[in-house]
Amino acid sequence: MSVLLTGFEPFDGASVNPSWEAARRVPGVRAVQVPCAFGASLECLRAAVQEHDPAVVVCVGQAGGRPDVTVERVAVNLDDARIPDNAGRRPIDEQVVRGGPAAYFATLPVKACVAAARTAGVAASVSHSAGTFVCNHLFYGLMHLIATERPEIRGGFVHVPFAPAQVLDQGAPSMPVATAAEALTAIVAAAVSVNGDLRLVGGSLH
Ligand code: PCA
């Protein structure tokens, strides 16, 4: 099964984004870097889906402050930016897709993905909020594309913590990029092979 992973370019003044650094280290997948911008990130994703025709799409982003890898379950139809994106846009209370449903669920087996990352030795959990910035925007756009045009694709979103070098003076949690890449590798394997999902308790709103 062909797998497309996306990671983001750096944003908010950072010089790296661990989502891209981890995604590009995952073996056997297509990895594409997308801009950290409303609109442009989705256009880039759409072009990559068209070009590579994947069976599974996992978009990856940085969630600074979270201590573990989080597999997102819900994308909401809301752009509400705390900071400007890399194109200088800062939408407030806008819809990702005008008239679209309020939310979509990931079609990855999220609990099995979390279990796979943990089996690989990496801390992971289910998350019920991907925020309202560019990550949620891309996640919602992916799920809308799947719902309306490409129902055969399994898709979802994973957040990874800061890389250690980003938080040397901040006292914030971090995870080495190689560790995040191991988690993504395990998550992709579960996304490809698991039918249905595991019935396990899990998930937080942060
Ligand atoms: N994280 C941001 C956008 C890009 C990224 O890596 C987010 O969580 O929305």
PDB file of C-alpha atoms and ligand atoms in Angstrom:
ATOM      1  CA  MET A   1       0.000   0.000   0.000  1.00  0.00           C
ATOM      2  CA  SER A   2       1.367   3.398  -0.876  1.00  0.00           C
ATOM      3  CA  VAL A   3       1.653   5.867   1.974  1.00  0.00           C
ATOM      4  CA  LEU A   4       1.962   9.639   1.824  1.00  0.00           C
ATOM      5  CA  LEU A   5       3.319  11.513   4.829  1.00  0.00           C
ATOM      6  CA  THR A   6       3.414  15.279   5.066  1.00  0.00           C
ATOM      7  CA  GLY A   7       5.409  17.434   7.486  1.00  0.00           C
ATOM      8  CA  PHE A   8       5.391  21.200   7.947  1.00  0.00           C
ATOM      9  CA  GLU A   9       8.057  23.781   7.273  1.00  0.00           C
ATOM     10  CA  PRO A  10       9.273  25.712  10.372  1.00  0.00           C
ATOM     11  CA  PHE A  11       6.962  28.442  11.716  1.00  0.00           C
ATOM     12  CA  ASP A  12       6.742  30.983  14.529  1.00  0.00           C
ATOM     13  CA  GLY A  13      10.411  31.957  14.156  1.00  0.00           C
ATOM     14  CA  ALA A  14      11.765  28.397  14.535  1.00  0.00           C
ATOM     15  CA  SER A  15      14.563  27.067  12.323  1.00  0.00           C
ATOM     16  CA  VAL A  16      13.300  23.472  12.242  1.00  0.00           C
ATOM     17  CA  ASN A  17       9.979  21.725  12.413  1.00  0.00           C
ATOM     18  CA  PRO A  18      10.265  18.240  13.924  1.00  0.00           C
ATOM     19  CA  SER A  19       7.179  17.110  11.999  1.00  0.00           C
ATOM     20  CA  TRP A  20       9.085  17.352   8.717  1.00  0.00           C
ATOM     21  CA  GLU A  21      12.346  16.098  10.205  1.00  0.00           C
ATOM     22  CA  ALA A  22      10.563  12.997  11.523  1.00  0.00           C
ATOM     23  CA  ALA A  23       8.362  12.424   8.457  1.00  0.00           C
ATOM     24  CA  ARG A  24      11.301  12.453   6.075  1.00  0.00           C
ATOM     25  CA  ARG A  25      13.072   9.777   8.140  1.00  0.00           C
ATOM     26  CA  VAL A  26      10.256   7.212   7.786  1.00  0.00           C
ATOM     27  CA  PRO A  27      11.276   4.438   5.395  1.00  0.00           C
ATOM     28  CA  GLY A  28       9.150   3.261   2.485  1.00  0.00           C
ATOM     29  CA  VAL A  29       6.805   6.255   2.234  1.00  0.00           C
ATOM     30  CA  ARG A  30       6.501   9.401   0.138  1.00  0.00           C
ATOM     31  CA  ALA A  31       7.279  12.385   2.335  1.00  0.00           C
ATOM     32  CA  VAL A  32       6.277  15.877   1.249  1.00  0.00           C
ATOM     33  CA  GLN A  33       6.937  19.142   3.065  1.00  0.00           C
ATOM     34  CA  VAL A  34       3.995  21.535   3.126  1.00  0.00           C
ATOM     35  CA  PRO A  35       4.001  25.274   3.859  1.00  0.00           C
ATOM     36  CA  CYS A  36       2.742  26.460   7.229  1.00  0.00           C
ATOM     37  CA  ALA A  37       0.046  28.574   5.626  1.00  0.00           C
ATOM     38  CA  PHE A  38      -3.728  28.432   5.480  1.00  0.00           C
ATOM     39  CA  GLY A  39      -4.831  27.525   1.972  1.00  0.00           C
ATOM     40  CA  ALA A  40      -1.372  26.844   0.514  1.00  0.00           C
ATOM     41  CA  SER A  41      -0.825  23.827   2.780  1.00  0.00           C
ATOM     42  CA  LEU A  42      -4.020  22.265   1.461  1.00  0.00           C
ATOM     43  CA  GLU A  43      -3.193  23.001  -2.168  1.00  0.00           C
ATOM     44  CA  CYS A  44       0.161  21.307  -1.663  1.00  0.00           C
ATOM     45  CA  LEU A  45      -1.507  18.271  -0.052  1.00  0.00           C
ATOM     46  CA  ARG A  46      -4.072  18.019  -2.826  1.00  0.00           C
ATOM     47  CA  ALA A  47      -1.306  18.097  -5.470  1.00  0.00           C
ATOM     48  CA  ALA A  48       0.667  15.402  -3.622  1.00  0.00           C
ATOM     49  CA  VAL A  49      -2.418  13.160  -3.358  1.00  0.00           C
ATOM     50  CA  GLN A  50      -3.037  13.610  -7.067  1.00  0.00           C
ATOM     51  CA  GLU A  51       0.576  12.868  -7.956  1.00  0.00           C
ATOM     52  CA  HIS A  52       1.195   9.866  -5.675  1.00  0.00           C
ATOM     53  CA  ASP A  53      -2.307   8.360  -5.462  1.00  0.00           C
ATOM     54  CA  PRO A  54      -1.734   6.995  -1.924  1.00  0.00           C
ATOM     55  CA  ALA A  55      -3.868   4.475  -0.039  1.00  0.00           C
ATOM     56  CA  VAL A  56      -2.957   6.046   3.309  1.00  0.00           C
ATOM     57  CA  VAL A  57      -2.259   9.707   4.099  1.00  0.00           C
ATOM     58  CA  VAL A  58      -0.863  10.808   7.447  1.00  0.00           C
ATOM     59  CA  CYS A  59      -0.216  14.515   7.926  1.00  0.00           C
ATOM     60  CA  VAL A  60       2.190  15.389  10.725  1.00  0.00           C
ATOM     61  CA  GLY A  61       2.624  18.622  12.663  1.00  0.00           C
ATOM     62  CA  GLN A  62       4.462  19.988  15.664  1.00  0.00           C
ATOM     63  CA  ALA A  63       2.505  20.430  18.883  1.00  0.00           C
ATOM     64  CA  GLY A  64       4.878  22.390  21.084  1.00  0.00           C
ATOM     65  CA  GLY A  65       4.246  21.705  24.766  1.00  0.00           C
ATOM     66  CA  ARG A  66       2.825  18.216  24.393  1.00  0.00           C
ATOM     67  CA  PRO A  67       5.031  15.536  25.965  1.00  0.00           C
ATOM     68  CA  ASP A  68       4.119  12.652  23.676  1.00  0.00           C
ATOM     69  CA  VAL A  69       3.158  11.755  20.125  1.00  0.00           C
ATOM     70  CA  THR A  70      -0.559  12.375  19.703  1.00  0.00           C
ATOM     71  CA  VAL A  71      -2.779  10.689  17.151  1.00  0.00           C
ATOM     72  CA  GLU A  72      -5.601  13.097  16.383  1.00  0.00           C
ATOM     73  CA  ARG A  73      -9.151  11.862  16.171  1.00  0.00           C
ATOM     74  CA  VAL A  74     -11.186  14.989  15.295  1.00  0.00           C
ATOM     75  CA  ALA A  75     -10.724  17.775  12.734  1.00  0.00           C
ATOM     76  CA  VAL A  76     -13.010  20.809  13.138  1.00  0.00           C
ATOM     77  CA  ASN A  77     -14.255  23.221  10.476  1.00  0.00           C
ATOM     78  CA  LEU A  78     -12.610  26.220  12.133  1.00  0.00           C
ATOM     79  CA  ASP A  79      -9.637  28.464  11.436  1.00  0.00           C
ATOM     80  CA  ASP A  80      -8.841  30.594  14.487  1.00  0.00           C
ATOM     81  CA  ALA A  81      -5.183  31.581  14.481  1.00  0.00           C
ATOM     82  CA  ARG A  82      -3.290  32.526  17.635  1.00  0.00           C
ATOM     83  CA  ILE A  83      -0.378  33.795  15.506  1.00  0.00           C
ATOM     84  CA  PRO A  84      -0.011  34.701  11.814  1.00  0.00           C
ATOM     85  CA  ASP A  85       0.863  31.836   9.470  1.00  0.00           C
ATOM     86  CA  ASN A  86       4.008  31.965   7.321  1.00  0.00           C
ATOM     87  CA  ALA A  87       2.146  34.005   4.692  1.00  0.00           C
ATOM     88  CA  GLY A  88       1.101  36.588   7.299  1.00  0.00           C
ATOM     89  CA  ARG A  89      -2.539  35.465   7.424  1.00  0.00           C
ATOM     90  CA  ARG A  90      -4.376  35.249  10.693  1.00  0.00           C
ATOM     91  CA  PRO A  91      -7.961  34.100  10.167  1.00  0.00           C
ATOM     92  CA  ILE A  92     -10.308  34.405  13.125  1.00  0.00           C
ATOM     93  CA  ASP A  93     -13.539  32.406  13.375  1.00  0.00           C
ATOM     94  CA  GLU A  94     -13.475  31.340   9.715  1.00  0.00           C
ATOM     95  CA  GLN A  95     -14.506  27.995   8.293  1.00  0.00           C
ATOM     96  CA  VAL A  96     -11.938  25.738   6.615  1.00  0.00           C
ATOM     97  CA  VAL A  97     -14.586  24.751   4.057  1.00  0.00           C
ATOM     98  CA  ARG A  98     -17.566  27.070   3.827  1.00  0.00           C
ATOM     99  CA  GLY A  99     -20.720  25.054   4.509  1.00  0.00           C
ATOM    100  CA  GLY A 100     -18.743  21.889   5.337  1.00  0.00           C
ATOM    101  CA  PRO A 101     -19.674  19.662   8.268  1.00  0.00           C
ATOM    102  CA  ALA A 102     -18.629  20.890  11.731  1.00  0.00           C
ATOM    103  CA  ALA A 103     -16.117  18.073  12.102  1.00  0.00           C
ATOM    104  CA  TYR A 104     -14.651  14.923  10.626  1.00  0.00           C
ATOM    105  CA  PHE A 105     -13.139  11.925  12.364  1.00  0.00           C
ATOM    106  CA  ALA A 106      -9.811  10.508  11.225  1.00  0.00           C
ATOM    107  CA  THR A 107     -10.251   7.277   9.297  1.00  0.00           C
ATOM    108  CA  LEU A 108      -7.033   5.821  10.718  1.00  0.00           C
ATOM    109  CA  PRO A 109      -7.436   3.194  13.450  1.00  0.00           C
ATOM    110  CA  VAL A 110      -6.326   5.743  16.062  1.00  0.00           C
ATOM    111  CA  LYS A 111      -6.188   3.425  19.084  1.00  0.00           C
ATOM    112  CA  ALA A 112      -4.243   0.805  17.146  1.00  0.00           C
ATOM    113  CA  CYS A 113      -1.867   3.541  15.970  1.00  0.00           C
ATOM    114  CA  VAL A 114      -1.255   4.635  19.573  1.00  0.00           C
ATOM    115  CA  ALA A 115      -0.740   1.024  20.661  1.00  0.00           C
ATOM    116  CA  ALA A 116       1.762   0.504  17.828  1.00  0.00           C
ATOM    117  CA  ALA A 117       3.793   3.571  18.814  1.00  0.00           C
ATOM    118  CA  ARG A 118       3.848   2.412  22.439  1.00  0.00           C
ATOM    119  CA  THR A 119       4.922  -1.081  21.383  1.00  0.00           C
ATOM    120  CA  ALA A 120       7.805   0.604  19.546  1.00  0.00           C
ATOM    121  CA  GLY A 121       8.748   2.182  22.886  1.00  0.00           C
ATOM    122  CA  VAL A 122       7.502   5.705  22.224  1.00  0.00           C
ATOM    123  CA  ALA A 123       5.051   7.589  24.464  1.00  0.00           C
ATOM    124  CA  ALA A 124       1.822   8.223  22.554  1.00  0.00           C
ATOM    125  CA  SER A 125      -1.851   8.949  23.127  1.00  0.00           C
ATOM    126  CA  VAL A 126      -5.089   9.806  21.342  1.00  0.00           C
ATOM    127  CA  SER A 127      -5.930  13.514  21.143  1.00  0.00           C
ATOM    128  CA  HIS A 128      -9.367  14.981  20.593  1.00  0.00           C
ATOM    129  CA  SER A 129      -8.175  18.381  19.456  1.00  0.00           C
ATOM    130  CA  ALA A 130      -5.676  19.306  16.746  1.00  0.00           C
ATOM    131  CA  GLY A 131      -6.193  22.976  17.669  1.00  0.00           C
ATOM    132  CA  THR A 132      -7.527  25.626  15.290  1.00  0.00           C
ATOM    133  CA  PHE A 133      -4.317  26.678  13.502  1.00  0.00           C
ATOM    134  CA  VAL A 134      -2.778  25.346  10.271  1.00  0.00           C
ATOM    135  CA  CYS A 135      -2.514  21.729  11.483  1.00  0.00           C
ATOM    136  CA  ASN A 136      -6.248  21.405  12.069  1.00  0.00           C
ATOM    137  CA  HIS A 137      -6.817  23.264   8.777  1.00  0.00           C
ATOM    138  CA  LEU A 138      -4.763  20.693   6.856  1.00  0.00           C
ATOM    139  CA  PHE A 139      -6.328  17.786   8.760  1.00  0.00           C
ATOM    140  CA  TYR A 140      -9.869  19.040   8.065  1.00  0.00           C
ATOM    141  CA  GLY A 141      -9.008  19.676   4.415  1.00  0.00           C
ATOM    142  CA  LEU A 142      -7.607  16.152   4.098  1.00  0.00           C
ATOM    143  CA  MET A 143     -10.695  14.585   5.634  1.00  0.00           C
ATOM    144  CA  HIS A 144     -12.977  16.731   3.441  1.00  0.00           C
ATOM    145  CA  LEU A 145     -11.053  15.641   0.361  1.00  0.00           C
ATOM    146  CA  ILE A 146     -11.409  12.011   1.441  1.00  0.00           C
ATOM    147  CA  ALA A 147     -15.127  12.378   2.256  1.00  0.00           C
ATOM    148  CA  THR A 148     -16.022  14.144  -0.966  1.00  0.00           C
ATOM    149  CA  GLU A 149     -13.592  12.801  -3.575  1.00  0.00           C
ATOM    150  CA  ARG A 150     -11.339   9.978  -2.368  1.00  0.00           C
ATOM    151  CA  PRO A 151     -13.317   7.731   0.022  1.00  0.00           C
ATOM    152  CA  GLU A 152     -10.888   4.836  -0.443  1.00  0.00           C
ATOM    153  CA  ILE A 153      -8.046   6.728   1.276  1.00  0.00           C
ATOM    154  CA  ARG A 154      -7.361   6.184   4.985  1.00  0.00           C
ATOM    155  CA  GLY A 155      -6.308   9.484   6.469  1.00  0.00           C
ATOM    156  CA  GLY A 156      -5.433  11.205   9.679  1.00  0.00           C
ATOM    157  CA  PHE A 157      -3.103  13.496  11.549  1.00  0.00           C
ATOM    158  CA  VAL A 158      -0.322  13.025  14.099  1.00  0.00           C
ATOM    159  CA  HIS A 159       1.278  15.707  16.281  1.00  0.00           C
ATOM    160  CA  VAL A 160       4.856  15.357  17.514  1.00  0.00           C
ATOM    161  CA  PRO A 161       6.493  17.255  20.403  1.00  0.00           C
ATOM    162  CA  PHE A 162       9.217  19.900  20.093  1.00  0.00           C
ATOM    163  CA  ALA A 163      12.692  18.611  19.192  1.00  0.00           C
ATOM    164  CA  PRO A 164      15.164  18.970  22.101  1.00  0.00           C
ATOM    165  CA  ALA A 165      17.136  21.765  20.384  1.00  0.00           C
ATOM    166  CA  GLN A 166      14.006  23.948  20.272  1.00  0.00           C
ATOM    167  CA  VAL A 167      13.528  24.065  24.028  1.00  0.00           C
ATOM    168  CA  LEU A 168      17.011  24.124  25.546  1.00  0.00           C
ATOM    169  CA  ASP A 169      16.154  27.208  27.623  1.00  0.00           C
ATOM    170  CA  GLN A 170      12.414  26.704  28.026  1.00  0.00           C
ATOM    171  CA  GLY A 171      11.761  23.826  30.388  1.00  0.00           C
ATOM    172  CA  ALA A 172       9.261  22.431  27.897  1.00  0.00           C
ATOM    173  CA  PRO A 173       8.863  18.751  26.977  1.00  0.00           C
ATOM    174  CA  SER A 174      10.654  17.464  23.882  1.00  0.00           C
ATOM    175  CA  MET A 175      11.364  14.289  21.943  1.00  0.00           C
ATOM    176  CA  PRO A 176      14.318  13.439  19.695  1.00  0.00           C
ATOM    177  CA  VAL A 177      13.366  13.514  16.023  1.00  0.00           C
ATOM    178  CA  ALA A 178      14.623   9.921  15.569  1.00  0.00           C
ATOM    179  CA  THR A 179      12.218   8.777  18.303  1.00  0.00           C
ATOM    180  CA  ALA A 180       9.314  10.632  16.710  1.00  0.00           C
ATOM    181  CA  ALA A 181      10.260   8.986  13.384  1.00  0.00           C
ATOM    182  CA  GLU A 182      10.122   5.536  15.040  1.00  0.00           C
ATOM    183  CA  ALA A 183       6.632   6.336  16.303  1.00  0.00           C
ATOM    184  CA  LEU A 184       5.530   7.475  12.837  1.00  0.00           C
ATOM    185  CA  THR A 185       6.969   4.304  11.302  1.00  0.00           C
ATOM    186  CA  ALA A 186       4.938   2.172  13.734  1.00  0.00           C
ATOM    187  CA  ILE A 187       1.821   4.296  13.201  1.00  0.00           C
ATOM    188  CA  VAL A 188       2.071   3.940   9.437  1.00  0.00           C
ATOM    189  CA  ALA A 189       2.466   0.167   9.767  1.00  0.00           C
ATOM    190  CA  ALA A 190      -0.682   0.014  11.913  1.00  0.00           C
ATOM    191  CA  ALA A 191      -2.580   2.295   9.554  1.00  0.00           C
ATOM    192  CA  VAL A 192      -1.761  -0.002   6.652  1.00  0.00           C
ATOM    193  CA  SER A 193      -2.413  -3.334   8.348  1.00  0.00           C
ATOM    194  CA  VAL A 194      -5.135  -2.935  10.993  1.00  0.00           C
ATOM    195  CA  ASN A 195      -8.741  -3.367   9.953  1.00  0.00           C
ATOM    196  CA  GLY A 196     -11.215  -1.917  12.423  1.00  0.00           C
ATOM    197  CA  ASP A 197      -9.711  -0.502  15.608  1.00  0.00           C
ATOM    198  CA  LEU A 198      -8.830  -1.648  19.106  1.00  0.00           C
ATOM    199  CA  ARG A 199     -11.452  -1.140  21.811  1.00  0.00           C
ATOM    200  CA  LEU A 200      -9.313   0.688  24.349  1.00  0.00           C
ATOM    201  CA  VAL A 201      -9.900   3.711  26.526  1.00  0.00           C
ATOM    202  CA  GLY A 202      -7.961   6.734  25.383  1.00  0.00           C
ATOM    203  CA  GLY A 203      -7.976  10.402  24.504  1.00  0.00           C
ATOM    204  CA  SER A 204      -7.531  13.826  26.000  1.00  0.00           C
ATOM    205  CA  LEU A 205      -8.379  17.429  25.168  1.00  0.00           C
ATOM    206  CA  HIS A 206      -5.109  18.829  26.614  1.00  0.00           C
TER     207      HIS A 206
HETATM  208  N1  PCA B   1       2.142  22.928  13.931  1.00  0.00           N
HETATM  209  C1  PCA B   1       1.123  23.942  13.810  1.00  0.00           C
HETATM  210  C2  PCA B   1       1.102  24.311  12.361  1.00  0.00           C
HETATM  211  C3  PCA B   1       2.321  23.730  11.769  1.00  0.00           C
HETATM  212  C4  PCA B   1       2.846  22.824  12.790  1.00  0.00           C
HETATM  213  O1  PCA B   1       3.820  22.070  12.645  1.00  0.00           O
HETATM  214  C5  PCA B   1      -0.228  23.514  14.370  1.00  0.00           C
HETATM  215  O2  PCA B   1      -0.279  22.683  15.305  1.00  0.00           O
HETATM  216  O3  PCA B   1      -1.250  24.015  13.928  1.00  0.00           O
END
